[in-house]
């Protein structure tokens, strides 16, 4: 359903006003719901009037992504501990991504990073370099951390939306795993998560992964690994 009033009433038809409304649509209904027609309806204007301000839909998506990444809080005062500062910056990025969960898909669809993304990466690089990592190790760190730099990660399996099987089906699956795939069965039984191997606490797993990576990078920086 399209509301009769815009989610936000910007002062005039401006790029910032259009982007704000488009972000509201994406937050409420997902990235697929964002179209020039939908955003124009929310603003109460003709769709063609948007193109003059934000270009094509791809241009609008770029501006939306850039606006969200710009909201990531930087590490205002370095602590002197590069690991703690890098961790804080990535957890800040994760908080922003969780507030706008569609942004991860928009970022992955882009070929080139937006200006705000480049500034965010530069802030992280500053933390790594002033923390004592040389250029080569900093380069490796970016590859190791991957999308976690921007607060999200690509898991091996995405079963967050998977429908849970009926109890008898689940029992049969567990029996099969126990017989044919014992290590998977062991993990499934030991896990405290709902379902077979899914439904994990994504925030906990995200923090665990960056802690492990940062600890390894620190050991390598010290020449211990």
Short mmCIF file of C-alpha atoms in Angstrom, two decimals:
data_model
loop_
_atom_site.label_atom_id
_atom_site.label_comp_id
_atom_site.label_asym_id
_atom_site.label_seq_id
_atom_site.Cartn_x
_atom_site.Cartn_y
_atom_site.Cartn_z
CA UNK A 1 0.00 0.00 0.00
CA UNK A 2 1.22 3.50 -0.83
CA UNK A 3 0.57 6.14 1.80
CA UNK A 4 -1.21 9.34 0.82
CA UNK A 5 1.41 11.47 2.56
CA UNK A 6 5.18 11.21 2.07
CA UNK A 7 7.13 9.48 4.84
CA UNK A 8 9.27 12.58 4.98
CA UNK A 9 8.28 16.03 3.80
CA UNK A 10 11.49 17.60 2.49
CA UNK A 11 11.65 21.32 1.90
CA UNK A 12 11.27 21.20 -1.87
CA UNK A 13 12.22 18.49 -4.31
CA UNK A 14 15.94 18.07 -3.62
CA UNK A 15 18.38 15.17 -3.99
CA UNK A 16 18.61 14.83 -0.20
CA UNK A 17 14.82 14.82 0.15
CA UNK A 18 14.42 12.20 -2.56
CA UNK A 19 17.13 10.00 -1.05
CA UNK A 20 15.58 10.29 2.42
CA UNK A 21 12.21 9.11 1.14
CA UNK A 22 13.78 6.32 -0.93
CA UNK A 23 15.66 5.07 2.14
CA UNK A 24 12.37 5.08 4.04
CA UNK A 25 10.78 2.94 1.35
CA UNK A 26 13.70 0.48 1.38
CA UNK A 27 13.69 0.29 5.19
CA UNK A 28 9.96 -0.39 5.26
CA UNK A 29 9.50 -2.68 2.26
CA UNK A 30 12.91 -3.78 1.04
CA UNK A 31 15.18 -2.75 -1.80
CA UNK A 32 12.95 -4.32 -4.46
CA UNK A 33 10.20 -1.86 -3.52
CA UNK A 34 12.34 1.13 -4.50
CA UNK A 35 11.36 2.49 -7.91
CA UNK A 36 11.17 5.96 -9.35
CA UNK A 37 7.40 5.63 -9.49
CA UNK A 38 7.10 4.51 -5.86
CA UNK A 39 9.38 7.26 -4.57
CA UNK A 40 7.51 9.86 -6.65
CA UNK A 41 4.21 8.63 -5.21
CA UNK A 42 5.60 9.00 -1.69
CA UNK A 43 6.68 12.55 -2.52
CA UNK A 44 3.48 13.39 -4.36
CA UNK A 45 5.26 14.37 -7.58
CA UNK A 46 5.54 13.13 -11.15
CA UNK A 47 8.17 10.35 -11.57
CA UNK A 48 9.91 12.21 -14.39
CA UNK A 49 10.71 15.07 -12.01
CA UNK A 50 13.05 12.80 -10.04
CA UNK A 51 15.44 12.16 -12.90
CA UNK A 52 16.61 15.76 -12.97
CA UNK A 53 17.72 15.50 -9.35
CA UNK A 54 19.09 11.96 -8.94
CA UNK A 55 19.54 10.64 -12.47
CA UNK A 56 18.49 7.05 -13.13
CA UNK A 57 17.32 4.51 -10.57
CA UNK A 58 20.90 3.25 -10.37
CA UNK A 59 21.98 6.76 -9.51
CA UNK A 60 19.35 6.88 -6.78
CA UNK A 61 20.54 3.56 -5.32
CA UNK A 62 24.10 4.88 -5.28
CA UNK A 63 23.01 7.99 -3.42
CA UNK A 64 21.00 5.89 -0.95
CA UNK A 65 23.97 3.63 -0.26
CA UNK A 66 26.30 6.59 0.13
CA UNK A 67 23.91 8.25 2.58
CA UNK A 68 23.71 5.15 4.76
CA UNK A 69 27.46 4.54 4.81
CA UNK A 70 27.93 8.21 5.72
CA UNK A 71 25.97 7.50 8.91
CA UNK A 72 28.62 5.09 10.22
CA UNK A 73 30.07 6.69 13.35
CA UNK A 74 33.87 7.05 13.13
CA UNK A 75 36.25 6.41 15.98
CA UNK A 76 36.39 10.00 17.19
CA UNK A 77 39.28 9.59 19.63
CA UNK A 78 41.80 6.82 18.93
CA UNK A 79 42.45 4.71 22.01
CA UNK A 80 46.04 3.84 21.12
CA UNK A 81 44.98 0.20 20.66
CA UNK A 82 44.53 -0.38 16.95
CA UNK A 83 42.69 -3.67 17.49
CA UNK A 84 40.12 -2.02 19.76
CA UNK A 85 39.69 0.91 17.37
CA UNK A 86 39.29 -1.29 14.28
CA UNK A 87 36.80 -3.46 16.15
CA UNK A 88 34.83 -0.40 17.26
CA UNK A 89 34.67 0.96 13.70
CA UNK A 90 33.45 -2.33 12.23
CA UNK A 91 30.85 -2.79 14.97
CA UNK A 92 29.70 0.76 14.29
CA UNK A 93 29.35 -0.17 10.63
CA UNK A 94 27.37 -3.25 11.61
CA UNK A 95 24.95 -1.18 13.66
CA UNK A 96 24.32 1.03 10.66
CA UNK A 97 23.83 -1.96 8.35
CA UNK A 98 21.35 -3.54 10.76
CA UNK A 99 19.33 -0.32 10.75
CA UNK A 100 19.21 -0.47 6.94
CA UNK A 101 19.55 -4.20 6.11
CA UNK A 102 19.01 -3.69 2.38
CA UNK A 103 22.28 -1.79 2.12
CA UNK A 104 24.45 -4.92 2.07
CA UNK A 105 22.80 -6.13 -1.14
CA UNK A 106 23.09 -2.67 -2.69
CA UNK A 107 26.80 -2.53 -1.86
CA UNK A 108 27.45 -6.00 -3.30
CA UNK A 109 25.69 -5.05 -6.54
CA UNK A 110 27.98 -2.07 -7.12
CA UNK A 111 31.13 -2.28 -9.21
CA UNK A 112 32.74 0.78 -7.63
CA UNK A 113 32.60 2.02 -4.02
CA UNK A 114 30.73 5.23 -3.29
CA UNK A 115 32.58 8.28 -1.91
CA UNK A 116 31.38 7.58 1.63
CA UNK A 117 32.58 3.97 1.35
CA UNK A 118 36.01 5.18 0.27
CA UNK A 119 36.13 7.54 3.26
CA UNK A 120 35.16 4.70 5.58
CA UNK A 121 37.85 2.45 4.14
CA UNK A 122 40.40 5.23 4.47
CA UNK A 123 39.47 5.63 8.16
CA UNK A 124 40.06 1.93 8.74
CA UNK A 125 43.36 2.04 6.84
CA UNK A 126 44.44 4.95 9.04
CA UNK A 127 43.76 2.83 12.12
CA UNK A 128 45.71 -0.12 10.72
CA UNK A 129 48.70 1.88 9.53
CA UNK A 130 49.07 4.01 12.67
CA UNK A 131 48.68 0.79 14.65
CA UNK A 132 51.89 -0.53 13.17
CA UNK A 133 50.72 -2.71 10.28
CA UNK A 134 52.90 -2.23 7.22
CA UNK A 135 51.39 -1.67 3.79
CA UNK A 136 51.61 -5.33 2.80
CA UNK A 137 49.92 -6.59 5.98
CA UNK A 138 47.28 -3.84 5.68
CA UNK A 139 46.53 -5.05 2.16
CA UNK A 140 46.16 -8.61 3.42
CA UNK A 141 43.95 -7.38 6.25
CA UNK A 142 41.44 -5.86 3.84
CA UNK A 143 41.17 -9.14 1.96
CA UNK A 144 40.80 -11.14 5.17
CA UNK A 145 38.18 -8.85 6.68
CA UNK A 146 36.27 -8.50 3.41
CA UNK A 147 32.73 -7.21 3.74
CA UNK A 148 33.05 -7.17 7.54
CA UNK A 149 34.78 -3.83 7.06
CA UNK A 150 31.32 -2.51 6.16
CA UNK A 151 29.50 -4.42 8.88
CA UNK A 152 28.18 -7.49 7.11
CA UNK A 153 29.45 -10.93 6.14
CA UNK A 154 28.54 -13.57 3.59
CA UNK A 155 27.89 -16.84 5.40
CA UNK A 156 28.41 -20.25 3.85
CA UNK A 157 24.68 -20.96 4.10
CA UNK A 158 21.85 -18.47 4.48
CA UNK A 159 19.04 -20.32 6.22
CA UNK A 160 17.66 -17.42 8.20
CA UNK A 161 14.37 -17.64 6.30
CA UNK A 162 14.32 -21.42 5.97
CA UNK A 163 11.07 -23.04 7.03
CA UNK A 164 11.49 -25.40 9.95
CA UNK A 165 10.54 -29.00 9.14
CA UNK A 166 7.82 -30.89 10.96
CA UNK A 167 9.05 -32.73 14.08
CA UNK A 168 8.92 -36.15 12.40
CA UNK A 169 10.87 -34.85 9.41
CA UNK A 170 13.46 -33.24 11.68
CA UNK A 171 13.84 -36.53 13.58
CA UNK A 172 14.34 -38.45 10.35
CA UNK A 173 16.92 -35.89 9.18
CA UNK A 174 18.81 -36.17 12.46
CA UNK A 175 18.77 -39.97 12.25
CA UNK A 176 20.18 -39.80 8.73
CA UNK A 177 22.86 -37.32 9.77
CA UNK A 178 23.81 -39.45 12.79
CA UNK A 179 24.23 -42.48 10.56
CA UNK A 180 25.78 -40.93 7.44
CA UNK A 181 27.18 -37.55 8.50
CA UNK A 182 28.16 -37.94 12.15
CA UNK A 183 30.15 -34.69 12.50
CA UNK A 184 27.27 -32.64 11.14
CA UNK A 185 24.92 -34.44 13.52
CA UNK A 186 27.27 -33.73 16.41
CA UNK A 187 27.30 -30.03 15.58
CA UNK A 188 23.54 -29.89 15.08
CA UNK A 189 22.86 -31.50 18.46
CA UNK A 190 25.47 -29.46 20.32
CA UNK A 191 24.32 -26.12 18.92
CA UNK A 192 21.92 -24.17 21.08
CA UNK A 193 20.38 -22.49 18.04
CA UNK A 194 16.92 -23.32 16.81
CA UNK A 195 16.80 -25.60 13.80
CA UNK A 196 19.50 -27.83 12.38
CA UNK A 197 22.60 -25.76 11.79
CA UNK A 198 21.03 -22.35 11.34
CA UNK A 199 19.38 -19.55 13.20
CA UNK A 200 22.72 -18.44 14.62
CA UNK A 201 23.18 -15.24 16.56
CA UNK A 202 24.55 -13.20 13.68
CA UNK A 203 25.85 -10.41 15.90
CA UNK A 204 27.78 -12.85 18.08
CA UNK A 205 29.22 -14.64 15.05
CA UNK A 206 30.19 -11.32 13.45
CA UNK A 207 32.02 -10.16 16.58
CA UNK A 208 33.71 -13.55 16.97
CA UNK A 209 34.97 -13.49 13.39
CA UNK A 210 36.47 -10.00 13.55
CA UNK A 211 38.02 -10.71 16.96
CA UNK A 212 39.68 -13.82 15.55
CA UNK A 213 40.93 -12.00 12.46
CA UNK A 214 42.21 -8.97 14.35
CA UNK A 215 44.02 -11.18 16.87
CA UNK A 216 45.69 -13.03 14.01
CA UNK A 217 46.70 -9.80 12.32
CA UNK A 218 48.17 -8.49 15.57
CA UNK A 219 50.23 -11.67 15.96
CA UNK A 220 51.47 -11.28 12.40
CA UNK A 221 52.28 -7.61 13.07
CA UNK A 222 54.39 -8.70 16.04
CA UNK A 223 56.13 -11.32 13.93
CA UNK A 224 54.66 -14.15 16.01
CA UNK A 225 52.94 -15.94 13.13
#
